[in-house]
Coordinates of C-alpha atoms in Angstrom, one line a residue:
Chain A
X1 CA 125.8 164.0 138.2
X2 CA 129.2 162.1 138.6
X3 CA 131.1 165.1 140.0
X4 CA 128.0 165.1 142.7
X5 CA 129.1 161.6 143.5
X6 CA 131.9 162.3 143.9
X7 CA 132.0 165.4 146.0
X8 CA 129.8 163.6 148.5
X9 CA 131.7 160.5 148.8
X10 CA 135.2 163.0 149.6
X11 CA 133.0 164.8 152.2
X12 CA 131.0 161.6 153.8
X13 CA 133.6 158.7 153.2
X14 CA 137.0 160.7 153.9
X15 CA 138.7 157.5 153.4
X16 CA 141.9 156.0 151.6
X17 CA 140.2 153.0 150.0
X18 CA 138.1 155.4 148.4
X19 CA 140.6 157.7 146.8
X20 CA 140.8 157.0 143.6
X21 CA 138.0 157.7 141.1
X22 CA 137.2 154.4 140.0
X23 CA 136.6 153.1 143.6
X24 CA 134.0 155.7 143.6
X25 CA 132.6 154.2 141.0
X26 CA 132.1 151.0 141.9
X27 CA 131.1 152.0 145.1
X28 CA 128.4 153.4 143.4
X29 CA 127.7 150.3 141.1
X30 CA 127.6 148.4 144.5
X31 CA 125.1 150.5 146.0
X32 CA 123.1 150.1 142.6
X33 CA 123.6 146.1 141.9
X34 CA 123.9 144.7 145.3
X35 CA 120.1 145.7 146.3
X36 CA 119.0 144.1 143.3
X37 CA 120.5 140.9 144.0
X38 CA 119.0 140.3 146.7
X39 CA 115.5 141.1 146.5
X40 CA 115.4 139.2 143.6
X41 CA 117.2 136.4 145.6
X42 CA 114.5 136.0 147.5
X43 CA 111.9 134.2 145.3
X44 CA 114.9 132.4 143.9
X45 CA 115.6 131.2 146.9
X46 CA 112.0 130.3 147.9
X47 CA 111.2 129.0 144.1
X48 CA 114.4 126.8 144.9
X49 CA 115.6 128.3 141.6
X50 CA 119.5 128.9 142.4
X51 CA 120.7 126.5 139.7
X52 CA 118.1 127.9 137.0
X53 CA 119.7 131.2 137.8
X54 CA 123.4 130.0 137.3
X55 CA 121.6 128.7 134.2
X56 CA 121.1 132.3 133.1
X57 CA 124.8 132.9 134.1
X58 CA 125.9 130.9 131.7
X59 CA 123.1 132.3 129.0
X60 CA 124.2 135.8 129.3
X61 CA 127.9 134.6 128.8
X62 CA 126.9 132.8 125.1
X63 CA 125.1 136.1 124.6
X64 CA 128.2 138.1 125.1
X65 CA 129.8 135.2 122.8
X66 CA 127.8 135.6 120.0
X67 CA 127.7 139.8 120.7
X68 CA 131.4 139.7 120.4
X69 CA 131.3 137.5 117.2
X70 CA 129.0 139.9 115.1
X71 CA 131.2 142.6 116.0
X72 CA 130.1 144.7 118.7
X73 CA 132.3 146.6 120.5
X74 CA 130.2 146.4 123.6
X75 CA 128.5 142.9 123.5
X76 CA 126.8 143.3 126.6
X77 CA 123.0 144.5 124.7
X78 CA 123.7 141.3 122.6
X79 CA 123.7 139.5 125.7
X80 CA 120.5 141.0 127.4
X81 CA 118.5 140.3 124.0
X82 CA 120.4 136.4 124.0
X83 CA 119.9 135.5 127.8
X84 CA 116.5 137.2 128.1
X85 CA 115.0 134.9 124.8
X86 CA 117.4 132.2 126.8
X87 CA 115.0 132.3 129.9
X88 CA 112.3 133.0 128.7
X89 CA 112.5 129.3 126.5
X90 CA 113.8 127.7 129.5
X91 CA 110.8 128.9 131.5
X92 CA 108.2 127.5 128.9
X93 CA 109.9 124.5 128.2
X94 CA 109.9 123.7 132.5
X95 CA 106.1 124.7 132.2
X96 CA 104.9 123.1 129.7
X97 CA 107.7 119.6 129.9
X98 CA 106.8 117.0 132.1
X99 CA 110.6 116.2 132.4
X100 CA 112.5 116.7 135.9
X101 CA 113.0 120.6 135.8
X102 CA 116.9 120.2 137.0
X103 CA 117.5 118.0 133.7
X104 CA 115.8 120.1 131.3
X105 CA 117.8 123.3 133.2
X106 CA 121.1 121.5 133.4
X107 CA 120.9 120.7 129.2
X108 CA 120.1 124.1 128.5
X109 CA 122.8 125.4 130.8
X110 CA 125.9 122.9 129.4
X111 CA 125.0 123.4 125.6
X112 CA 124.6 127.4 126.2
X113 CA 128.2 127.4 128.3
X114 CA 129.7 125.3 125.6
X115 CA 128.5 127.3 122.8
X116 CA 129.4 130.5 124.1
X117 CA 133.5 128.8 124.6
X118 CA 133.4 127.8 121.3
X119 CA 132.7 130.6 120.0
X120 CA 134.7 132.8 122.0
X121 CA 137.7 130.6 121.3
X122 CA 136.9 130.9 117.8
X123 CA 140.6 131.5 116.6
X124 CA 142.4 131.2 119.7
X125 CA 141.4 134.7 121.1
X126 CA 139.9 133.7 124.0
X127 CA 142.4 135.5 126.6
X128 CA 140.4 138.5 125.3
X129 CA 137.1 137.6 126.9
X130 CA 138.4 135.8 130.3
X131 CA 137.7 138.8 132.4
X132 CA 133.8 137.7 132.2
X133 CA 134.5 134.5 134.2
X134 CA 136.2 136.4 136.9
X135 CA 134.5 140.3 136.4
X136 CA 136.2 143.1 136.6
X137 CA 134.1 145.8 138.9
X138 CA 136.9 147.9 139.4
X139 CA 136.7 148.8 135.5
X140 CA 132.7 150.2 135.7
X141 CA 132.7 153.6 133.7
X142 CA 130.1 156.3 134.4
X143 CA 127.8 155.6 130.9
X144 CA 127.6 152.1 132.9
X145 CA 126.6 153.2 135.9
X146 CA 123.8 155.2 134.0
X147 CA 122.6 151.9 132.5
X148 CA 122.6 150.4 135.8
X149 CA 120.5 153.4 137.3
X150 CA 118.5 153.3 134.3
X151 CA 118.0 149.6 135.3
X152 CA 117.5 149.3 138.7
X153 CA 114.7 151.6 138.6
X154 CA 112.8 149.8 136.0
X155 CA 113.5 146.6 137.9
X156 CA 112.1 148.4 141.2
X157 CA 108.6 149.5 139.0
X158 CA 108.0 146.2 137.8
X159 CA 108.9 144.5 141.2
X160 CA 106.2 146.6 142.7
X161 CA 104.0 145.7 139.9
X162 CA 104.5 142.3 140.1
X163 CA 105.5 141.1 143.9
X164 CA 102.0 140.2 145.5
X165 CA 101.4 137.7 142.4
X166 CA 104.6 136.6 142.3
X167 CA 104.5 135.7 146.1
X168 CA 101.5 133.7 145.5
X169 CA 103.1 132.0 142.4
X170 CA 106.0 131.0 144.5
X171 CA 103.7 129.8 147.4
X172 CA 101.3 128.0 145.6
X173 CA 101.1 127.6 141.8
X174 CA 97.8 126.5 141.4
X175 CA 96.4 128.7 143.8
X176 CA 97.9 132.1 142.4
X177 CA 96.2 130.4 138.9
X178 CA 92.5 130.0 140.9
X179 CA 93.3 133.6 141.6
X180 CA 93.3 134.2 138.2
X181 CA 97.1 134.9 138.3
X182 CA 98.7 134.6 134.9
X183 CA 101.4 132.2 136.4
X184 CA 103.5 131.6 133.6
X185 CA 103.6 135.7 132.5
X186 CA 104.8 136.2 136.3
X187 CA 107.6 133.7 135.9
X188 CA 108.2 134.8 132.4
X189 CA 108.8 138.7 133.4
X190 CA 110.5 137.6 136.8
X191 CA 113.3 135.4 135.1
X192 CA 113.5 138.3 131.9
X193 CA 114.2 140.4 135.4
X194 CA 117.0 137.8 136.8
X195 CA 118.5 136.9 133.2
X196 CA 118.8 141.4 132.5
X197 CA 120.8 142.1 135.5
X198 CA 122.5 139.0 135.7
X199 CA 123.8 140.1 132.0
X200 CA 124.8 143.1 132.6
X201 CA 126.5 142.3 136.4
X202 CA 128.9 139.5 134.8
X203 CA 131.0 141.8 133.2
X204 CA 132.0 142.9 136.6
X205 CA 131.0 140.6 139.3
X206 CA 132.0 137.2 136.8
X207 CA 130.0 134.6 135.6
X208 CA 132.1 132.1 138.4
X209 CA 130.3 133.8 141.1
X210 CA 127.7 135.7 140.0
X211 CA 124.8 132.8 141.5
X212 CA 126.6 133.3 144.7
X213 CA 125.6 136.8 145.1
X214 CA 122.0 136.3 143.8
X215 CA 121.6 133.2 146.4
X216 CA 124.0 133.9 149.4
X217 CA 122.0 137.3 150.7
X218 CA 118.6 136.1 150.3
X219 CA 119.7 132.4 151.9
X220 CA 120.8 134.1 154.7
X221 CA 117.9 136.4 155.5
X222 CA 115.6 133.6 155.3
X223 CA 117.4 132.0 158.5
X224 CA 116.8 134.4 160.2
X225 CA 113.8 136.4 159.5
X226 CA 110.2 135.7 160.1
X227 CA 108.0 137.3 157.5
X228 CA 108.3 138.7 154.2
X229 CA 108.8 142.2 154.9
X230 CA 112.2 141.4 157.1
X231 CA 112.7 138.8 154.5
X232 CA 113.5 141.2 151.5
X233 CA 115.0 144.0 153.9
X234 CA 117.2 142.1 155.5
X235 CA 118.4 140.3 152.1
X236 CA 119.2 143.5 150.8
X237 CA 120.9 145.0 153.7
X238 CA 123.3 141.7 153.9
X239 CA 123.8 142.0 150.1
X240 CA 124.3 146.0 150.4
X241 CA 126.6 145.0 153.7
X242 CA 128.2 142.3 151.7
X243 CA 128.8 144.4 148.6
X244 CA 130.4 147.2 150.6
X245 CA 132.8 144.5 153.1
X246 CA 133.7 142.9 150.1
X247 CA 135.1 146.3 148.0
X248 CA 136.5 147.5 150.9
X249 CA 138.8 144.1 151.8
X250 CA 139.5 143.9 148.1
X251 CA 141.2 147.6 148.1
X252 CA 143.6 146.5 150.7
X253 CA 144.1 142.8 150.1
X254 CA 144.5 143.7 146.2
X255 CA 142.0 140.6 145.3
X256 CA 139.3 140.3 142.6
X257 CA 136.0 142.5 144.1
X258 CA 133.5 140.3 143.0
X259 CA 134.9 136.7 144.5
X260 CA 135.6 138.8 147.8
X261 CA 132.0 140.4 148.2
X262 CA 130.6 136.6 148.1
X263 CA 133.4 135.5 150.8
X264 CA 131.9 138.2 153.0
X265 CA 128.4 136.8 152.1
X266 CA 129.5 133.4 152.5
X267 CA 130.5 134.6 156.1
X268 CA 127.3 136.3 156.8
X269 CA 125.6 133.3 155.9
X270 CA 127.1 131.3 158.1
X271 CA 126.5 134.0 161.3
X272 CA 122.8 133.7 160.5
X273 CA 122.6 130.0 160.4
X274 CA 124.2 130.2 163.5
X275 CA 121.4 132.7 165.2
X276 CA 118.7 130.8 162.9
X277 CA 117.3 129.1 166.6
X278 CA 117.1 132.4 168.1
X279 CA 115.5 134.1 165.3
X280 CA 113.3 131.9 163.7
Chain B
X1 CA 70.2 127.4 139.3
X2 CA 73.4 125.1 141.5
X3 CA 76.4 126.7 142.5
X4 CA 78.3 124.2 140.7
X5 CA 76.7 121.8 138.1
X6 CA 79.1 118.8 136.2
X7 CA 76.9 117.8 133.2
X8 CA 79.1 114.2 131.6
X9 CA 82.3 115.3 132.3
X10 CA 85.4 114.0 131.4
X11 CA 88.8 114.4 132.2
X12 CA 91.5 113.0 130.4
X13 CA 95.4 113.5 130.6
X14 CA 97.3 112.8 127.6
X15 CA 94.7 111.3 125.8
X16 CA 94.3 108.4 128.3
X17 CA 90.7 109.1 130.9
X18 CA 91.4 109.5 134.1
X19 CA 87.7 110.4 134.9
X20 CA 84.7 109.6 133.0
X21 CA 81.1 110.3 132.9
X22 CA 79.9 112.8 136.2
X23 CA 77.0 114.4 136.6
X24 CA 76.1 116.2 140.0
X25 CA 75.6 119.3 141.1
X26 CA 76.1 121.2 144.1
X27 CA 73.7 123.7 145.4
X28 CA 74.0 126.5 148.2
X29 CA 74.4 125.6 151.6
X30 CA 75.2 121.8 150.8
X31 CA 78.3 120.0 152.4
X32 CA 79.7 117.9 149.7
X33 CA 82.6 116.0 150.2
X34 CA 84.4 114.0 147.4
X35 CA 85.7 110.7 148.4
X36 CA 87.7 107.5 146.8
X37 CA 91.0 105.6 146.7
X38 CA 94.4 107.5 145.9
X39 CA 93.9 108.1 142.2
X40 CA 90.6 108.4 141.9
X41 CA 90.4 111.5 140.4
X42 CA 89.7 113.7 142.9
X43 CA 92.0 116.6 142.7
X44 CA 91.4 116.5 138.7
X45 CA 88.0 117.5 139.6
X46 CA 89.1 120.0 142.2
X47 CA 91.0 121.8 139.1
X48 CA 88.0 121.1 137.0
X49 CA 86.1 123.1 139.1
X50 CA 88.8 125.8 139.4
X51 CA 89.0 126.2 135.8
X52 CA 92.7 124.7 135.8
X53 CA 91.9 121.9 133.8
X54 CA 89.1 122.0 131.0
X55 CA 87.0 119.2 130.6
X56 CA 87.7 116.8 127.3
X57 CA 83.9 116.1 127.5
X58 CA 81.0 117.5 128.9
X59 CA 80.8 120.9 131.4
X60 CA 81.0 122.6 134.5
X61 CA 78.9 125.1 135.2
X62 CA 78.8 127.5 137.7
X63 CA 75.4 129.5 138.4
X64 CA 73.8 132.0 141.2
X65 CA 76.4 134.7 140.2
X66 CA 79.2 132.7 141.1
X67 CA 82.5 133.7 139.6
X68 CA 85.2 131.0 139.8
X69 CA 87.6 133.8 140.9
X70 CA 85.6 133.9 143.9
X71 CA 85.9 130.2 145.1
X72 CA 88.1 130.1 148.1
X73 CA 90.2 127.6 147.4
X74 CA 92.7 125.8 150.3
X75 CA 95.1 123.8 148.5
X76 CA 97.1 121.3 149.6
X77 CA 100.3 122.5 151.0
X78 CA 103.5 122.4 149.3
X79 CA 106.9 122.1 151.3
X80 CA 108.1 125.6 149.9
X81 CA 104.8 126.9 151.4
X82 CA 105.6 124.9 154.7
X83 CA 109.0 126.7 155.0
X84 CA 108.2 130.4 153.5
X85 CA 109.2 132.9 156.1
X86 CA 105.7 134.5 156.2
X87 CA 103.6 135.8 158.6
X88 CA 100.3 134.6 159.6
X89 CA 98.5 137.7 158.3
X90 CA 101.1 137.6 155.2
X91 CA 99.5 134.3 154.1
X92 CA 95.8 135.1 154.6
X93 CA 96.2 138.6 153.2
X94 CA 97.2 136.3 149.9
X95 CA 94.0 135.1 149.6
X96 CA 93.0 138.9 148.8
X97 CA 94.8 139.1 145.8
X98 CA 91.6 138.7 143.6
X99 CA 90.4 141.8 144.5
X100 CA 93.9 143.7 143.3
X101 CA 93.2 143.6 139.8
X102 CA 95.9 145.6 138.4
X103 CA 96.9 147.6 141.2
X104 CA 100.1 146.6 143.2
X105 CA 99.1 146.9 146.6
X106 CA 96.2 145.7 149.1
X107 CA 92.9 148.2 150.0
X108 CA 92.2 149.0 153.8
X109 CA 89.2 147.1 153.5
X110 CA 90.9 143.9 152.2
X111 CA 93.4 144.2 155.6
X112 CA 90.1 144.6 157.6
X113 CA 88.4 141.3 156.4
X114 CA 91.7 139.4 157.1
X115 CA 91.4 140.4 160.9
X116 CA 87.4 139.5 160.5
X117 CA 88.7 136.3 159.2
X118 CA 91.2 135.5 161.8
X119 CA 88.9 136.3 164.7
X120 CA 86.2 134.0 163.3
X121 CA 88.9 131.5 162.8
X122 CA 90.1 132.0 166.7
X123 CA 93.9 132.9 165.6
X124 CA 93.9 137.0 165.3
X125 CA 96.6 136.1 168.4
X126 CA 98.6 134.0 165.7
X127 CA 99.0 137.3 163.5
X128 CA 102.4 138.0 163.5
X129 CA 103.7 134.7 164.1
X130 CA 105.6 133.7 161.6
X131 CA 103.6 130.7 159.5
X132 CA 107.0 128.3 159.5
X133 CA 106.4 128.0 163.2
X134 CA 103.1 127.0 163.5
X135 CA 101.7 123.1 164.5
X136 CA 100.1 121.6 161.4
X137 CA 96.4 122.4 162.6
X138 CA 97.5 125.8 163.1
X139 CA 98.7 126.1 159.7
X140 CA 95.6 124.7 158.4
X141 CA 93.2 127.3 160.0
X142 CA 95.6 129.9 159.0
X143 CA 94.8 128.3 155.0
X144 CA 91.3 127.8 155.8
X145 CA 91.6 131.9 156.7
X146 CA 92.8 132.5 153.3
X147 CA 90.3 130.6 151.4
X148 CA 88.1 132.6 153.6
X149 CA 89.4 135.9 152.4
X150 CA 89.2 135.1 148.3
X151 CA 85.4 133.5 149.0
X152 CA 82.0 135.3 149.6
X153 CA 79.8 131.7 148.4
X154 CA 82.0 128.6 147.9
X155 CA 84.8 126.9 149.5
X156 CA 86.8 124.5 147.7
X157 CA 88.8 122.5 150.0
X158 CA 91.1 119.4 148.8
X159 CA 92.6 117.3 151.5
X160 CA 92.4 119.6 154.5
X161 CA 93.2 117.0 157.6
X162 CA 96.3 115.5 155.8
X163 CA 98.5 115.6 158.3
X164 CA 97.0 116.3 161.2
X165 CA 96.3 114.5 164.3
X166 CA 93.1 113.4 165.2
X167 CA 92.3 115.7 167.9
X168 CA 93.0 118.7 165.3
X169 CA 91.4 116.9 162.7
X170 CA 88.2 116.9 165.2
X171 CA 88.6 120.2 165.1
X172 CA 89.0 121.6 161.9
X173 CA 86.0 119.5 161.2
X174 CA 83.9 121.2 163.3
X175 CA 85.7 124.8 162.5
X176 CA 84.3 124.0 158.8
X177 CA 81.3 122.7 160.0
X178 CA 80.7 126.1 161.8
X179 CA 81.7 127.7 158.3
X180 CA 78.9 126.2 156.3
X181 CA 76.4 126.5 159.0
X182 CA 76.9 129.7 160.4
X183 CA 78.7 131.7 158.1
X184 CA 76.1 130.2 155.2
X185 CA 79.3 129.2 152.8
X186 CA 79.4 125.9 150.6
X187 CA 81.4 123.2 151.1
X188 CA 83.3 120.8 148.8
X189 CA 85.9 119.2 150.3
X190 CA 88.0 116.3 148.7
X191 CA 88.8 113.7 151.7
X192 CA 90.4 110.3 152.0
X193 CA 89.2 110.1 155.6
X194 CA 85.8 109.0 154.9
X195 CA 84.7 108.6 158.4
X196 CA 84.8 112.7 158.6
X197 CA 83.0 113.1 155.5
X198 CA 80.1 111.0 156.3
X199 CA 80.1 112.7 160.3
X200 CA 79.8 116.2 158.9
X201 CA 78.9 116.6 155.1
X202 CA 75.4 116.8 153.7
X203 CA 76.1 115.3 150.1
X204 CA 78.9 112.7 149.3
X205 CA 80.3 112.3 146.0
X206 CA 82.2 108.8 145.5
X207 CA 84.9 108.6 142.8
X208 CA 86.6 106.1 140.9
X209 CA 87.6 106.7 138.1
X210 CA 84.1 107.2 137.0
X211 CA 81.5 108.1 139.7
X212 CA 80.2 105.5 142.1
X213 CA 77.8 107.2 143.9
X214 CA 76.2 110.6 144.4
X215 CA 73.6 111.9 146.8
X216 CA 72.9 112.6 150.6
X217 CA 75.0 111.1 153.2
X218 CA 72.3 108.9 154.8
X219 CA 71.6 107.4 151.7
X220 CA 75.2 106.5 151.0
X221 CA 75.6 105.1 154.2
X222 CA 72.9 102.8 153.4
X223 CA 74.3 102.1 150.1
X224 CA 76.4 99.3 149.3
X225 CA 79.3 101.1 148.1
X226 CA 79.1 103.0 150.9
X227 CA 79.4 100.3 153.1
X228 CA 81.8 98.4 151.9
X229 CA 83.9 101.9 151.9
X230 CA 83.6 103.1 155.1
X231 CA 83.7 99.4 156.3
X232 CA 87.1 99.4 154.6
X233 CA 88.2 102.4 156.3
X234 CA 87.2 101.1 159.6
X235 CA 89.1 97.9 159.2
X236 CA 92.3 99.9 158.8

């Protein structure tokens, strides 16, 4: 299936910056992630959720923590099974708590960050597990990309499943619950959604920046759209736009893919808030 | 047997009461509006009635074959609904989603009834505008659509002309006025403007805390509790 790739990328992108093998890869992990990010970017930008979902950022990175310290080679499914059980408490806890939802989010998040540097500097080695704050996208293998695939077509099933009562949810909470809308099972299978991929992106995108691309898309199309059909096309074309910008300018200015592909958000952002009057 | 029947409810929140003792009942066709002070109670017994918040004491029935699913409820409005970049027939095709069950997407004949509904409402033009655009009493007809579209008996509608000015306040009045009259739906609306309630509902329930009064409008105005309230409301 690789060698497919990779055959049509020589024949439709006849281009230097994608050479080498392992830009075809993670041109192909772009094409896979980027959409992702943002359509799920939309509702955490509408649910006002983008420091619940650095939250899981920071989750996923104690998951790889404690992955790494039972010995796994790979920590990453470690991770999913940590940050998922991660959100899924957090969600609960902002459902059921009466406390301000940013608090009870922003105690979770510091004791889960400072866990998982604890434990990963467990004996000085943390140099070792660095390349998670940063990502490395350049270093995605092909078994990866499978498990991304494998991914972004579950995530596509259940966002099908799922989108008309998680719209209501995000519009009106006690409405979508007249409508006999299991509200909290939404929420619950829509941050397990955010807190899988987020797990398995930071690896390569980093948890510094990984929010950024879940938020910058999706923040963007919102200036400039006026219902929610453009809304999710339009955040994933600029994340797919982004994704692509952002791999390309980091071939030739030799800078970390993942930081460069939210620059180019950042910019697109900008553009649309500048058009937002004409658009919207 | 009433649409909706409150046999010596009470709500409570955290153990403390927040609203004791009611007993009324609403029966088809009837205009009831729910009035009283901020903190009255009045959206607790909005959820009541949705089935969002159960009763410590007593019960609410509903009877004639009404299913709380199919209360059409308008809310009120939340600033992430206020800036959702949704269209007009986005929104009111929401109020569908109780007929989805499990499947994922809409039925042709749930798209039809949200045009019947707009039309009836005067906005079909409004369809595609984007609902972040719209004047206030545009965007509560567009609500008052929705609630439409999830209702075939009662609508539920809790603070409806917060908001608006009193020219569109006249007028949504009158557009729920037309509802309950000619489109033969029951009303229970949850008001602080108690002027409205008394110009256009058929049954007034007072609140506070416990409730004050119940029973047709003309014999509320009469009452004294009536009078000193709207008297109150006129002095502001």
């Amino acid at each position: 299936m690789m060698n497919l790739w990779y055959s049509l990328v020589n024949i439709v992108l006849p281009f230097q910056w994608v050479e080498f093998t392992f830009m075809k890869n993670a041109l192909l992990a772009i094409l896979l992630i980027t959409p992702l990010f943002g359509l799920l970017g939309t509702m955490i930008v509408n649910n006002k959720m983008a420091f619940f979902s650095d939250a899981l950022g920071h989750g996923a990175f104690t998951g790889i923590a404690i992955g790494a310290l039972i010995g796994l080679v790979k920590p990453v499914l470690a991770a999913i099974v940590f940050s998922v059980v991660f959100a899924l408490i957090i969600t609960v806890i902002k459902n059921k708590s009466r406390a301000s939802t940013d608090t009870i989010i922003g105690v979770f998040s510091s004791i889960a960050i400072a866990f998982g540097l604890v434990l990963l500097s467990l004996g000085g080695s943390f140099n070792k597990y660095s390349s998670y704050l940063i990502g490395d996208l350049l270093s995605i293998t092909p078994s990866e990309i499978l498990l991304l695939l494998v991914v972004f077509i579950i995530i596509v099933i259940l966002w099908v499943l799922i989108f008309n009562k998680l719209l209501l949810v995000s519009i009106n909470q006690s409405l979508a619950r007249s409508r006999g809308v299991k509200t909290l099972l939404v929420e619950m299978i829509f941050t397990s959604i955010v807190a899988v991929i987020v797990t398995i992106s930071i690896q390569w995108v980093g948890l510094l920046i990984i929010n950024s691309l879940l938020v910058l898309p999706a923040a963007g199309a919102r200036n400039i759209t006026t219902n929610v059909r453009q809304y999710t096309l339009v955040a994933i074309i600029i994340a797919v736009f982004s994704g692509i910008c952002g791999l390309i300018a980091s071939y030739y200015l030799n800078t970390a893919t993942g930081a460069t592909i939210v620059l180019v958000s950042g910019i697109v952002f900008f553009l649309t808030l500048a058009f937002k009057n004409k658009f919207a | 047997m009433s649409l909706i029947n409150c046999e010596n409810v009470t709500f409570t929140y955290e153990g403390s009461i927040v609203l004791a003792d009611l007993n009324f009942c609403v029966e088809r066709g009837e205009y009831l509006c729910i009035v009283g002070e901020n903190g009255a109670g009045k959206s607790t017994l909005i959820k009541g009635i949705l089935r969002l918040k159960n009763p410590s004491k007593g019960s609410i029935f509903t009877g004639d074959g009404l299913k709380t699913k199919q209360i059409g409820y308008l809310p009120q409005q939340t600033i992430a609904q206020r800036d959702f970049p949704a269209s007009v027939y986005e929104v009111v095709l929401s109020g569908k989603l109780n007929s989805l069950g499990i499947l994922p997407f809409y039925k042709r004949t749930d798209k039809e009834d949200v045009i019947r509904q707009l039309k009836l409402l005067g906005i079909e033009d409004l369809k595609s505008r984007s609902y972040r655009e719209l004047s206030g009493g545009q965007q509560q007809r567009v609500l008052l659509a929705r609630a439409l579209c999830a209702s075939k008996e009662l609508l539920v509608l809790d603070e409806p002309v917060t908001g608006l000015d009193p020219i569109m306040t006249g007028e949504l009045y009158d557009l729920i006025k037309k509802i309950n009259k000619e489109e033969k739906r029951t009303i229970v609306m949850v008001s602080h403007d108690i002027k409205g309630a008394v110009m256009y509902a058929s049954h007034i329930l007072h609140l506070g805390k416990t409730q004050l009064f119940f029973g047709k409008k003309e014999d509320y105005v009469q009452s004294e509790i009536g009078m000193r309230f709207i008297g109150v409301e006129e002095d502001d």
